[in-house]
């Protein structure tokens, strides 16, 4: 316990790469418990309780000092946390671990990367840490390693409901992380101000975002905390209705993602074996061609300023349809466009009412009442927002999956793989932007409908919407990255007669 | 910022794919709970102990998607578009008092998709191999489908042969007996069904599930095997009471 700073990294490495024996877990747990019982953050007891309700073992103890209350909370939590970490999701983490056998070599390092990054930021900013991640990874690995080798996955616990993100992290590695976070930041940067306004604790995170790629972590943690914090007031029903992950799955987003992963994986294997069968100049030429594809997949366009005028329904439909026709696959984005337009339609009707009422009763107390009479309560708006985001994302991923299937089955192609990649890249950017502006619309709705609500009621909802929007963007970008091997194999097969895999 | 190792993507990169990612299981479970909640608040939400992955395979136009639709929606879909790649359906059934969630992958039958759909077999616990009793060619292709199913799934995958369009008796082109014999020779379950009338559709899915469940019970299907196609949730402490779990946890954490 003496060298906290160094613990995280070695621990992770050890946990993921070495372990064949069970020693790791016992070693870690005591440590974790100790840590959690140790004091933590110095100021703002209230805020930090909220921010970090499930404080768990962390390695950033240097900054820590904690009120007894919090410490005992933390300790109490620890007893639950192993099986039952945050918000009900993590619980399942332990369940599936033994079933899952997946890649963790990459995962662990990625997780580690995140932890380190955040940790660094934390020590300077005093922001709650990603301790859950590291600990969970430890747990997970500890639990799984006995059964599986180092390729087993610890991903379930730490990311909980977001584990699909981690899935993609696994599959696409660094590029997704950085690429994904660009998008997250893209979505987040304009909106963090809004969140921060009523939430002093949140404000501190702003600096962090600009400096490092941890927005998703920040949002995620914030949301988890909000969830926990509000859990007592929220009925189970409401709660469930607004679970992005559940809804995403309901729209078969996860299934399509999984199917896409399968296609991606097969393609990747093929590409590798083809590359292995080549040598010399031939190999170099092909590599160069593949490099072009990779460039198209780098999503550079996210760097552009995103100031664009809001698109009308027709524009979106037209644009996405156009992009699809450029792909030259027989798939059509109708479902997606319809879902998107429905969402906007809902927003329009939802916004029109409260606005009028607001004008009339602005100065009067009556306005407060009308807010409650409004057709859509903030909970309704929130629920619909989450649902829409999940739906749009699921359909986007379905489209990517279908595109992959169609690209793979196609024999002759009029469109080159590079052209397709560029189009898909554009489409990804467009979809993410769309999600971003949609989430802004929804939060406008929330703000309008909830003018009289207390900040601590309204803000969690707003946070959740932004979080899920960034979550959505990650899913979409992950799915996009999964298309790379598919297009690679398409490119290869479209070239002349190369030896088949 | 990131260790360079994180970029490395060895073969391990995709290993997890053939299993249901955990979150998916969770999500599915809870989403079922939700839907049941929505349907009837009073009814206790259901829960399930297993998830079985099924694939439906067979020639184009034999009625794979219609069988699925009939099974999940209890409706006949007269005008069914060609499936691109794969579509999905889910339903919870009960076998020997155990709730089981079927996650069904309905694959495209078109020959041109064959290479693509082969990617989807992995990790299937059950395979429904469908032919059209009014079209002998679809029956003749069965051996090729069977080869794929055998090669691309694990040895314990339960395969059930389904002769669809049993309602079209007048146009029958394949006799029950010969199909039955083919099934026996190859160790397949067999049923004739009609996606239109619904006859035997339920049974087709159920029979396969029973067989899989039986394999689990007698230990011939190793749930820990990577590609068993079955997910069990052994750590659910209260056995059947999934629903109450998330809440107490949340409360526990929140206090």
XYZ file of C-alpha atoms in Angstrom:
756
model
C 0.000 0.000 0.000
C 2.958 2.177 0.229
C 3.339 2.940 -3.374
C -0.129 3.574 -4.494
C 0.937 5.400 -7.496
C 2.640 2.496 -8.972
C 0.118 -0.006 -8.078
C -2.351 0.352 -10.772
C -0.188 -0.315 -13.685
C 1.705 -3.274 -12.405
C -1.414 -4.733 -11.005
C -3.180 -4.598 -14.235
C -0.384 -6.002 -16.140
C 0.030 -8.731 -13.709
C -3.603 -9.479 -13.570
C -3.983 -9.775 -17.210
C -0.879 -11.254 -18.498
C 0.654 -13.386 -15.893
C -2.029 -14.985 -13.986
C -2.534 -18.585 -14.159
C -2.944 -18.939 -10.470
C -5.374 -17.496 -8.067
C -2.940 -15.433 -6.138
C -3.776 -12.253 -7.727
C -7.233 -11.885 -6.437
C -6.605 -12.294 -2.794
C -3.750 -9.960 -3.150
C -5.919 -7.346 -4.657
C -8.963 -7.516 -2.561
C -7.488 -6.695 0.739
C -5.794 -3.860 -0.885
C -8.989 -2.652 -2.322
C -10.778 -2.822 0.915
C -8.088 -0.965 2.644
C -8.147 1.677 0.114
C -11.793 2.135 0.120
C -11.796 2.499 3.812
C -9.155 5.075 3.557
C -9.926 8.673 3.405
C -10.620 10.263 0.159
C -11.316 13.609 -1.264
C -10.887 16.516 0.995
C -13.567 19.009 0.311
C -17.157 19.105 -0.712
C -18.348 16.123 1.163
C -21.769 16.448 -0.268
C -20.747 16.899 -3.763
C -18.333 14.100 -3.687
C -20.784 11.795 -2.104
C -22.987 12.402 -4.991
C -20.304 12.287 -7.477
C -18.896 9.150 -6.280
C -21.415 7.232 -4.369
C -19.853 3.917 -4.902
C -16.388 4.912 -4.125
C -14.283 1.948 -4.268
C -10.724 1.123 -3.948
C -8.697 3.577 -5.738
C -5.142 4.146 -6.281
C -5.183 7.841 -6.123
C -5.018 7.983 -2.449
C -2.584 10.703 -2.304
C -5.247 13.198 -2.772
C -7.505 11.581 -0.368
C -9.040 12.317 2.897
C -12.554 11.580 3.630
C -15.309 12.172 6.019
C -16.096 9.235 8.164
C -19.513 9.009 6.654
C -18.163 8.629 3.282
C -15.538 6.243 4.314
C -18.039 3.976 5.872
C -20.165 4.251 2.847
C -17.318 3.297 0.777
C -16.526 0.430 3.004
C -20.077 -0.685 3.072
C -20.137 -0.491 -0.613
C -17.151 -2.603 -0.903
C -18.924 -5.515 0.600
C -21.578 -5.307 -2.003
C -19.541 -4.204 -4.821
C -17.855 -7.350 -5.710
C -20.982 -8.926 -6.928
C -23.108 -5.910 -7.080
C -21.364 -2.908 -8.312
C -22.910 0.149 -9.645
C -26.445 0.510 -10.668
C -27.346 -3.061 -10.997
C -25.384 -3.631 -14.113
C -22.128 -4.546 -12.753
C -23.755 -7.288 -10.869
C -24.049 -9.284 -13.967
C -20.473 -8.755 -14.602
C -19.492 -11.557 -12.381
C -22.136 -13.740 -13.765
C -20.983 -13.801 -17.278
C -17.345 -13.735 -16.765
C -16.884 -17.403 -16.756
C -18.909 -17.716 -19.882
C -17.139 -15.099 -21.768
C -13.894 -15.864 -23.230
C -12.514 -12.937 -24.942
C -9.636 -10.804 -25.628
C -8.184 -9.076 -22.731
C -4.656 -8.513 -23.657
C -5.704 -5.474 -25.542
C -8.482 -4.697 -23.244
C -6.455 -4.606 -20.166
C -3.963 -2.300 -21.635
C -6.624 -0.076 -22.935
C -8.313 0.019 -19.590
C -5.035 0.733 -18.081
C -4.479 3.507 -20.471
C -7.698 5.089 -19.495
C -7.011 4.667 -15.857
C -3.650 6.195 -16.154
C -4.881 9.083 -18.086
C -7.627 9.810 -15.725
C -5.486 9.257 -12.787
C -3.045 11.746 -14.011
C -5.719 14.262 -14.521
C -7.155 13.458 -11.187
C -4.129 14.007 -9.180
C -4.011 17.474 -10.464
C -7.670 18.201 -10.478
C -8.908 16.188 -7.592
C -11.535 14.563 -9.648
C -13.062 11.285 -8.736
C -11.152 8.492 -10.225
C -11.776 5.603 -12.468
C -11.074 3.377 -9.597
C -13.980 1.193 -10.468
C -12.376 0.368 -13.670
C -9.122 -0.707 -12.324
C -10.565 -2.597 -9.462
C -13.112 -4.259 -11.544
C -10.549 -5.271 -13.980
C -8.645 -6.768 -11.178
C -11.636 -8.579 -9.888
C -12.649 -9.725 -13.223
C -9.316 -10.984 -14.102
C -8.898 -12.561 -10.778
C -12.106 -14.401 -11.204
C -11.630 -15.473 -14.707
C -8.069 -16.216 -14.998
C -8.389 -19.501 -13.234
C -10.584 -20.800 -15.949
C -9.266 -19.073 -18.878
C -6.025 -17.946 -20.178
C -4.960 -14.453 -20.727
C -7.303 -13.981 -23.564
C -10.251 -14.014 -21.287
C -12.225 -10.900 -20.899
C -12.532 -8.790 -17.879
C -14.562 -6.280 -19.683
C -17.925 -6.900 -18.270
C -17.579 -5.480 -14.854
C -15.875 -2.193 -15.292
C -17.993 -0.966 -18.054
C -21.257 -2.348 -16.974
C -23.949 -1.235 -19.232
C -21.431 0.213 -21.514
C -19.682 -2.953 -22.183
C -20.441 -2.814 -25.801
C -18.222 0.124 -25.961
C -15.589 -1.929 -24.408
C -16.298 -4.622 -26.883
C -15.386 -2.228 -29.521
C -12.439 -1.097 -27.616
C -11.355 -4.633 -27.716
C -11.896 -4.993 -31.326
C -10.568 -1.818 -32.618
C -8.106 -0.820 -30.046
C -6.559 2.513 -29.852
C -8.015 3.976 -32.947
C -11.488 3.659 -31.631
C -10.613 5.045 -28.331
C -9.103 8.103 -29.748
C -11.515 8.302 -32.622
C -14.446 7.610 -30.401
C -13.410 10.129 -27.906
C -13.036 12.749 -30.498
C -16.639 12.293 -31.202
C -17.540 12.244 -27.622
C -15.764 15.424 -27.141
C -17.378 16.750 -30.205
C -20.724 16.100 -28.695
C -19.741 16.980 -25.255
C -17.856 20.116 -25.590
C -20.697 22.388 -26.348
C -22.896 20.818 -23.837
C -20.782 20.480 -20.816
C -21.354 24.067 -20.012
C -25.002 23.431 -19.715
C -24.458 20.578 -17.408
C -21.927 22.382 -15.394
C -24.064 25.365 -14.765
C -26.226 23.835 -12.148
C -23.738 21.355 -10.934
C -20.627 22.713 -9.366
C -19.123 19.320 -9.005
C -19.353 18.780 -12.672
C -17.658 21.980 -13.514
C -14.380 20.738 -12.416
C -14.391 18.171 -15.089
C -14.347 20.667 -17.827
C -10.694 21.262 -17.647
C -10.112 17.591 -17.812
C -11.926 17.210 -21.040
C -9.855 19.629 -22.885
C -6.694 18.037 -21.870
C -7.312 14.392 -22.215
C -9.577 11.855 -23.717
C -11.693 11.006 -20.810
C -14.968 12.557 -21.573
C -16.680 9.259 -21.787
C -15.350 8.326 -18.416
C -16.395 11.585 -16.979
C -19.841 11.356 -18.389
C -20.154 7.781 -17.465
C -19.162 8.305 -13.903
C -21.333 11.316 -13.626
C -24.243 9.404 -14.913
C -23.695 6.472 -12.661
C -23.617 8.766 -9.754
C -26.709 10.519 -10.822
C -28.379 7.230 -11.225
C -27.490 6.112 -7.812
C -28.341 9.362 -6.351
C -31.742 9.448 -7.868
C -32.436 5.797 -7.549
C -34.428 6.208 -4.432
C -36.813 8.581 -6.003
C -37.170 6.947 -9.306
C -39.515 4.108 -9.601
C -38.306 0.930 -11.081
C -40.566 1.420 -14.006
C -39.213 4.779 -14.968
C -35.780 3.607 -14.327
C -36.011 0.756 -16.704
C -37.707 2.692 -19.369
C -34.763 4.928 -19.586
C -32.080 2.328 -19.731
C -30.371 3.026 -22.947
C -28.732 -0.344 -23.118
C -31.970 -2.201 -22.754
C -33.665 -0.165 -25.376
C -30.742 -0.439 -27.697
C -30.994 -4.152 -27.435
C -34.725 -4.064 -27.849
C -34.167 -2.477 -31.223
C -31.790 -5.339 -31.972
C -28.825 -3.042 -31.942
C -26.680 -5.445 -30.035
C -27.566 -8.361 -32.244
C -26.642 -6.452 -35.332
C -23.475 -5.287 -33.727
C -22.602 -8.842 -32.862
C -23.364 -10.025 -36.354
C -21.276 -7.234 -37.770
C -18.461 -8.210 -35.486
C -18.615 -11.724 -36.825
C -18.360 -10.536 -40.395
C -15.594 -8.183 -39.471
C -13.665 -10.861 -37.732
C -13.909 -13.317 -40.579
C -12.824 -10.674 -43.003
C -9.920 -9.760 -40.871
C -8.725 -13.318 -40.722
C -8.952 -13.543 -44.471
C -7.072 -10.325 -44.973
C -4.330 -11.471 -42.693
C -3.898 -14.749 -44.399
C -3.774 -13.078 -47.766
C -1.191 -10.651 -46.575
C 0.810 -13.518 -45.205
C 0.737 -15.247 -48.515
C 2.231 -12.269 -50.277
C 5.712 -10.938 -50.301
C 7.939 -8.373 -51.858
C 6.569 -5.796 -54.174
C 3.165 -7.350 -54.354
C 2.799 -7.091 -50.639
C 3.966 -3.517 -50.604
C 1.507 -2.496 -53.267
C -1.353 -4.072 -51.463
C -0.313 -2.580 -48.209
C -0.325 0.827 -49.755
C -3.785 0.318 -51.099
C -4.994 -0.848 -47.754
C -3.418 2.173 -46.203
C -5.728 4.353 -48.239
C -8.656 2.543 -46.758
C -7.355 3.058 -43.290
C -7.035 6.728 -43.928
C -10.629 6.889 -44.953
C -11.449 5.265 -41.668
C -9.644 7.751 -39.540
C -12.666 10.015 -39.278
C -10.616 13.097 -39.714
C -13.707 15.055 -40.430
C -14.519 15.199 -36.820
C -11.884 17.808 -36.534
C -13.868 20.170 -38.625
C -15.919 22.662 -36.825
C -19.319 21.275 -36.579
C -21.188 24.490 -36.907
C -23.826 23.540 -39.308
C -27.277 24.724 -39.685
C -29.857 22.409 -38.390
C -31.083 20.149 -41.060
C -34.679 19.680 -41.923
C -36.204 16.272 -42.116
C -35.984 16.176 -45.855
C -32.372 17.156 -45.730
C -31.456 14.379 -43.428
C -33.414 11.823 -45.346
C -32.015 13.061 -48.591
C -28.490 13.183 -47.423
C -28.442 9.784 -45.845
C -30.189 8.274 -48.812
C -27.701 9.876 -51.126
C -24.823 8.573 -49.157
C -26.322 5.160 -49.285
C -26.786 5.236 -52.963
C -23.136 6.152 -53.282
C -22.342 2.968 -51.465
C -24.055 1.114 -54.202
C -25.492 -1.507 -51.939
C -29.105 -2.444 -52.069
C -29.776 -1.406 -48.536
C -31.850 1.640 -47.782
C -31.848 3.814 -44.718
C -35.589 4.295 -44.573
C -36.033 2.866 -41.148
C -33.354 5.123 -39.806
C -34.692 8.213 -41.476
C -38.178 7.479 -40.251
C -37.031 7.028 -36.694
C -35.074 10.233 -36.871
C -37.959 12.213 -38.258
C -40.316 10.805 -35.700
C -38.017 11.980 -32.979
C -37.932 15.485 -34.372
C -41.635 15.548 -34.832
C -42.057 14.613 -31.214
C -39.704 17.333 -30.141
C -41.565 19.911 -32.161
C -44.890 19.096 -30.604
C -43.340 18.868 -27.236
C -41.592 22.183 -27.513
C -44.431 24.198 -28.893
C -46.614 23.893 -25.836
C -44.325 24.687 -22.999
C -42.994 27.633 -24.885
C -46.318 29.314 -25.166
C -47.095 28.691 -21.596
C -43.831 30.082 -20.619
C -44.460 33.319 -22.366
C -47.778 33.822 -20.766
C -46.941 32.931 -17.290
C -43.385 33.827 -17.111
C -43.532 35.991 -14.092
C -46.278 34.245 -12.329
C -46.254 31.412 -10.001
C -48.922 29.796 -12.060
C -46.295 29.007 -14.533
C -44.906 26.563 -12.092
C -48.095 24.695 -12.096
C -48.477 24.645 -15.797
C -45.098 23.081 -16.019
C -46.533 20.105 -14.283
C -49.587 20.094 -16.395
C -47.583 20.063 -19.556
C -48.320 17.141 -21.667
C -44.799 15.896 -21.393
C -43.125 15.872 -18.086
C -39.387 16.065 -17.987
C -39.402 12.379 -17.220
C -41.368 11.757 -20.367
C -38.986 13.811 -22.390
C -36.042 12.114 -20.874
C -37.492 8.697 -21.524
C -38.332 9.545 -25.079
C -34.909 11.031 -25.648
C -33.137 7.957 -24.431
C -35.416 5.770 -26.427
C -34.867 7.764 -29.590
C -31.137 7.730 -29.202
C -31.167 4.006 -28.661
C -33.417 3.479 -31.619
C -31.419 5.632 -33.993
C -28.212 4.033 -32.917
C -29.559 0.540 -33.274
C -30.804 1.296 -36.767
C -27.531 2.894 -37.704
C -25.697 -0.195 -36.656
C -28.159 -2.374 -38.442
C -27.404 -0.380 -41.567
C -23.711 -0.856 -41.121
C -24.228 -4.539 -40.634
C -26.365 -4.802 -43.725
C -23.829 -2.801 -45.628
C -21.125 -5.200 -44.554
C -23.200 -8.172 -45.642
C -23.902 -6.593 -48.987
C -20.344 -5.516 -49.577
C -19.153 -9.003 -48.792
C -21.563 -10.830 -50.980
C -21.142 -8.538 -53.946
C -19.221 -9.916 -56.836
C -18.532 -7.134 -59.199
C -18.470 -3.646 -57.870
C -18.793 -0.354 -59.569
C -17.712 1.473 -56.487
C -14.260 0.981 -55.126
C -13.654 0.062 -51.566
C -11.916 3.340 -50.956
C -14.858 5.291 -52.259
C -17.138 3.280 -50.076
C -14.940 3.881 -47.100
C -15.075 7.588 -47.628
C -18.803 7.517 -47.963
C -19.164 5.413 -44.876
C -16.883 7.731 -43.052
C -18.997 10.683 -44.061
C -22.034 8.805 -42.995
C -20.565 8.070 -39.618
C -19.762 11.683 -39.084
C -23.183 12.654 -40.209
C -24.909 10.195 -37.931
C -22.879 11.302 -34.966
C -23.627 14.895 -35.670
C -27.231 14.029 -36.008
C -27.198 12.385 -32.626
C -25.486 15.379 -31.227
C -28.013 17.836 -32.516
C -30.832 15.551 -31.541
C -29.558 15.397 -28.018
C -29.314 19.155 -27.985
C -32.912 19.372 -29.063
C -33.934 17.031 -26.343
C -32.074 18.931 -23.710
C -33.650 22.101 -24.916
C -36.956 20.388 -24.386
C -35.891 19.342 -20.965
C -34.697 22.767 -20.037
C -37.863 24.331 -21.317
C -40.170 21.899 -19.652
C -38.174 21.881 -16.507
C -37.564 25.548 -15.916
C -39.144 25.281 -12.554
C -37.523 22.086 -11.604
C -34.661 22.124 -9.244
C -31.313 21.716 -10.782
C -30.716 18.484 -9.009
C -33.790 17.033 -10.586
C -33.235 18.375 -14.034
C -29.520 18.064 -14.370
C -29.286 14.332 -13.995
C -31.730 13.967 -16.821
C -29.804 16.324 -19.026
C -26.599 14.602 -18.158
C -28.115 11.285 -19.025
C -29.235 12.483 -22.416
C -25.815 13.805 -23.266
C -24.159 10.760 -21.946
C -26.295 8.459 -24.007
C -25.752 10.586 -27.045
C -22.047 10.216 -26.694
C -22.568 6.583 -25.959
C -24.504 6.348 -29.187
C -21.742 8.034 -31.086
C -19.315 5.481 -29.740
C -21.468 2.603 -30.808
C -21.755 4.010 -34.259
C -18.089 4.638 -34.602
C -17.295 1.222 -33.300
C -19.568 -0.256 -35.864
C -17.912 1.867 -38.484
C -14.469 0.650 -37.527
C -15.709 -2.895 -37.782
C -16.333 -2.251 -41.432
C -12.665 -1.737 -42.164
C -11.704 -5.389 -42.538
C -14.829 -5.926 -44.567
C -13.808 -3.258 -47.020
C -10.261 -4.497 -46.998
C -11.316 -7.906 -48.131
C -13.614 -6.325 -50.635
C -10.729 -4.309 -51.995
C -8.508 -7.342 -52.190
C -11.073 -9.486 -53.897
C -11.805 -6.752 -56.340
C -8.227 -6.536 -57.380
C -6.938 -8.968 -59.848
C -6.306 -12.572 -59.160
C -4.741 -12.714 -55.817
C -4.365 -16.007 -54.118
C -7.525 -16.631 -52.183
C -7.355 -17.176 -48.546
C -0.808 8.204 -23.646
C -1.747 4.662 -24.378
C 0.676 1.885 -24.060
C 1.594 0.817 -27.473
C 0.438 -2.661 -26.659
C -3.106 -1.472 -26.739
C -2.934 -1.032 -30.424
C -1.808 -4.492 -30.952
C -4.560 -6.690 -32.118
C -3.595 -10.240 -32.160
C -5.848 -13.094 -32.940
C -7.360 -12.611 -29.556
C -9.019 -9.527 -30.822
C -12.204 -11.147 -31.826
C -12.302 -14.217 -29.791
C -15.185 -13.093 -27.729
C -17.455 -12.789 -30.658
C -18.896 -16.210 -30.859
C -20.366 -15.886 -27.455
C -23.048 -13.590 -26.456
C -21.427 -10.676 -24.878
C -22.464 -10.558 -21.343
C -24.162 -7.267 -21.548
C -26.312 -8.622 -24.232
C -27.578 -11.323 -22.032
C -28.221 -8.918 -19.281
C -29.872 -6.480 -21.506
C -32.035 -9.083 -23.034
C -33.100 -10.343 -19.715
C -33.955 -7.033 -18.383
C -35.558 -5.897 -21.532
C -37.866 -8.828 -21.265
C -38.666 -7.846 -17.812
C -39.440 -4.422 -18.989
C -41.671 -5.497 -21.771
C -43.579 -7.728 -19.487
C -43.773 -4.880 -17.087
C -45.218 -2.745 -19.719
C -47.718 -5.308 -20.744
C -49.050 -5.920 -17.316
C -47.716 -4.133 -14.378
C -49.264 -6.574 -12.025
C -47.795 -9.652 -13.549
C -44.530 -10.681 -12.130
C -41.905 -10.137 -14.763
C -40.452 -13.230 -16.191
C -37.008 -14.331 -16.049
C -35.037 -17.011 -17.708
C -32.203 -19.267 -16.901
C -30.731 -19.868 -20.287
C -30.240 -18.289 -23.631
C -30.019 -20.529 -26.652
C -28.781 -19.269 -29.932
C -30.607 -20.736 -32.909
C -29.895 -20.351 -36.543
C -32.392 -20.991 -39.300
C -30.899 -22.174 -42.545
C -32.120 -23.490 -45.858
C -32.699 -22.471 -49.441
C -34.206 -19.206 -50.449
C -37.964 -19.102 -50.290
C -38.518 -22.121 -48.085
C -40.083 -19.877 -45.474
C -37.393 -19.381 -42.887
C -38.369 -15.840 -42.049
C -42.027 -16.801 -42.049
C -41.390 -19.579 -39.584
C -39.596 -17.151 -37.348
C -42.320 -14.595 -37.690
C -44.981 -17.139 -36.942
C -43.035 -18.257 -33.906
C -42.366 -14.828 -32.479
C -45.457 -12.955 -33.592
C -47.925 -15.771 -34.090
C -48.763 -14.315 -37.448
C -48.225 -15.353 -40.992
C -46.271 -12.898 -43.028
C -47.451 -13.421 -46.560
C -45.150 -10.989 -48.243
C -41.777 -11.525 -46.825
C -38.852 -9.611 -48.278
C -35.570 -11.344 -48.925
C -33.417 -11.388 -45.904
C -30.159 -9.527 -46.188
C -27.469 -11.246 -44.206
C -29.358 -12.106 -41.079
C -32.351 -10.925 -39.125
C -33.185 -11.528 -35.527
C -36.029 -12.727 -33.412
C -36.375 -13.571 -29.777
C -38.870 -15.378 -27.637
C -38.936 -16.928 -24.240
C -40.134 -20.469 -23.904
C -40.353 -22.923 -21.088
C -38.786 -26.325 -20.956
C -39.100 -28.527 -17.890
C -40.065 -25.544 -15.822
C -37.048 -23.578 -16.962
C -37.500 -20.372 -18.820
C -35.298 -20.241 -21.833
C -34.727 -17.360 -24.109
C -34.293 -18.236 -27.737
C -32.250 -15.834 -29.718
C -32.881 -16.725 -33.294
C -30.694 -15.795 -36.215
C -32.680 -15.987 -39.368
C -30.165 -16.207 -42.173
C -30.490 -15.195 -45.779
C -31.189 -18.131 -48.042
C -29.933 -16.640 -51.248
C -26.961 -18.447 -52.598
C -25.060 -15.228 -53.049
C -25.171 -14.657 -49.316
C -23.934 -18.096 -48.508
C -20.404 -16.998 -47.723
C -21.715 -14.260 -45.511
C -24.225 -16.355 -43.646
C -21.623 -18.976 -42.895
C -20.109 -16.449 -40.554
C -23.213 -16.497 -38.425
C -23.320 -20.173 -37.533
C -20.748 -20.002 -34.855
C -21.994 -20.504 -31.370
C -25.397 -21.822 -32.308
C -26.953 -24.251 -29.877
C -29.654 -25.202 -32.302
C -30.100 -25.147 -36.040
C -33.394 -25.279 -37.876
C -32.745 -26.634 -41.309
C -35.707 -25.851 -43.468
C -36.844 -27.128 -46.834
C -40.037 -26.662 -48.779
C -42.082 -29.838 -49.155
C -43.421 -28.559 -52.465
C -40.018 -28.012 -54.007
C -37.763 -30.997 -54.277
C -34.716 -28.902 -55.118
C -34.815 -27.380 -51.655
C -34.814 -30.881 -50.250
C -31.978 -31.963 -52.467
C -29.805 -29.178 -51.177
C -30.153 -30.322 -47.619
C -26.918 -32.245 -47.574
C -25.028 -29.111 -48.416
C -26.777 -27.182 -45.640
C -26.148 -30.044 -43.300
C -22.468 -30.035 -44.139
C -22.270 -26.366 -43.311
C -24.187 -26.815 -40.123
C -21.954 -29.646 -39.015
C -18.748 -27.929 -39.956
C -19.515 -24.539 -38.623
C -21.171 -25.358 -35.324
C -20.075 -27.500 -32.454
C -20.723 -31.231 -32.372
C -23.482 -30.859 -29.841
C -25.502 -28.418 -31.840
C -28.985 -29.797 -32.175
C -30.213 -29.798 -35.734
C -33.856 -30.119 -36.540
C -35.089 -30.681 -40.050
C -38.260 -28.868 -40.917
C -40.380 -29.515 -43.961
C -42.246 -26.252 -44.331
C -45.429 -25.483 -46.226
C -47.125 -28.600 -44.945
C -50.431 -26.889 -45.645
C -49.807 -27.278 -49.374
C -50.456 -30.985 -49.350
C -51.678 -30.991 -52.931
C -48.390 -29.701 -54.232
C -46.270 -31.995 -52.130
C -43.048 -32.932 -53.831
C -41.219 -34.577 -50.968
C -42.824 -37.338 -48.957
C -42.840 -37.355 -45.217
C -41.287 -40.783 -45.155
C -38.224 -40.039 -47.186
C -37.503 -36.888 -45.230
C -38.011 -38.793 -42.025
C -35.547 -41.358 -43.189
C -33.025 -38.715 -44.173
C -33.386 -37.198 -40.732
C -32.882 -40.519 -39.007
C -29.853 -41.363 -41.043
C -28.293 -38.096 -40.067
C -29.412 -37.978 -36.499
C -31.700 -35.018 -36.934
C -34.961 -34.208 -35.322
C -37.698 -33.891 -37.883
C -41.062 -32.220 -38.246
C -43.272 -31.021 -41.011
C -44.674 -27.608 -40.287
C -46.586 -24.755 -41.791
C -45.627 -21.188 -41.205
C -48.947 -20.261 -42.729
C -51.234 -22.215 -40.441
C -48.806 -22.298 -37.582
C -48.956 -26.057 -37.446
C -45.951 -27.525 -35.660
C -44.086 -24.246 -35.722
C -44.105 -23.971 -31.986
C -43.062 -27.571 -31.689
C -40.175 -27.187 -34.041
C -38.570 -24.584 -31.861
C -39.555 -26.371 -28.686
C -38.336 -29.798 -29.693
C -34.917 -28.440 -30.431
C -34.882 -26.603 -27.127
C -35.883 -29.729 -25.256
C -33.098 -31.645 -26.861
C -30.584 -28.960 -26.031
C -31.820 -28.792 -22.492
C -31.547 -32.533 -22.222
C -27.988 -32.342 -23.446
C -27.266 -29.845 -20.745
C -28.862 -32.011 -18.117
C -27.010 -35.154 -19.031
C -23.792 -33.249 -19.302
C -23.134 -33.866 -22.954
C -23.290 -30.184 -23.661
C -20.585 -28.384 -21.815
C -21.789 -24.943 -21.009
C -18.297 -23.768 -20.432
C -17.294 -24.703 -23.901
C -16.725 -21.628 -25.914
C -19.248 -22.390 -28.560
C -21.964 -24.221 -26.779
C -24.385 -21.551 -27.859
C -25.959 -21.656 -24.446
C -25.730 -19.062 -21.771
C -26.541 -19.924 -18.258
C -26.653 -17.593 -15.374
C -25.434 -19.709 -12.560
C -24.721 -16.902 -10.174
C -28.239 -15.615 -9.944
C -28.625 -16.155 -6.262
C -32.352 -16.362 -6.077
C -32.747 -18.763 -8.876
C -35.855 -17.564 -10.455
C -36.146 -14.112 -9.038
C -34.178 -11.955 -11.294
C -36.447 -9.019 -11.142
C -35.976 -8.076 -7.613
C -32.255 -8.035 -7.920
C -31.337 -4.847 -9.590
C -33.310 -2.789 -7.168
C -31.929 -3.920 -3.904
C -28.515 -3.490 -5.347
C -29.152 0.030 -6.290
C -30.536 0.814 -2.970
C -27.655 -0.891 -1.336
C -25.234 1.196 -3.231
C -27.070 4.379 -2.818
C -27.320 4.543 0.908
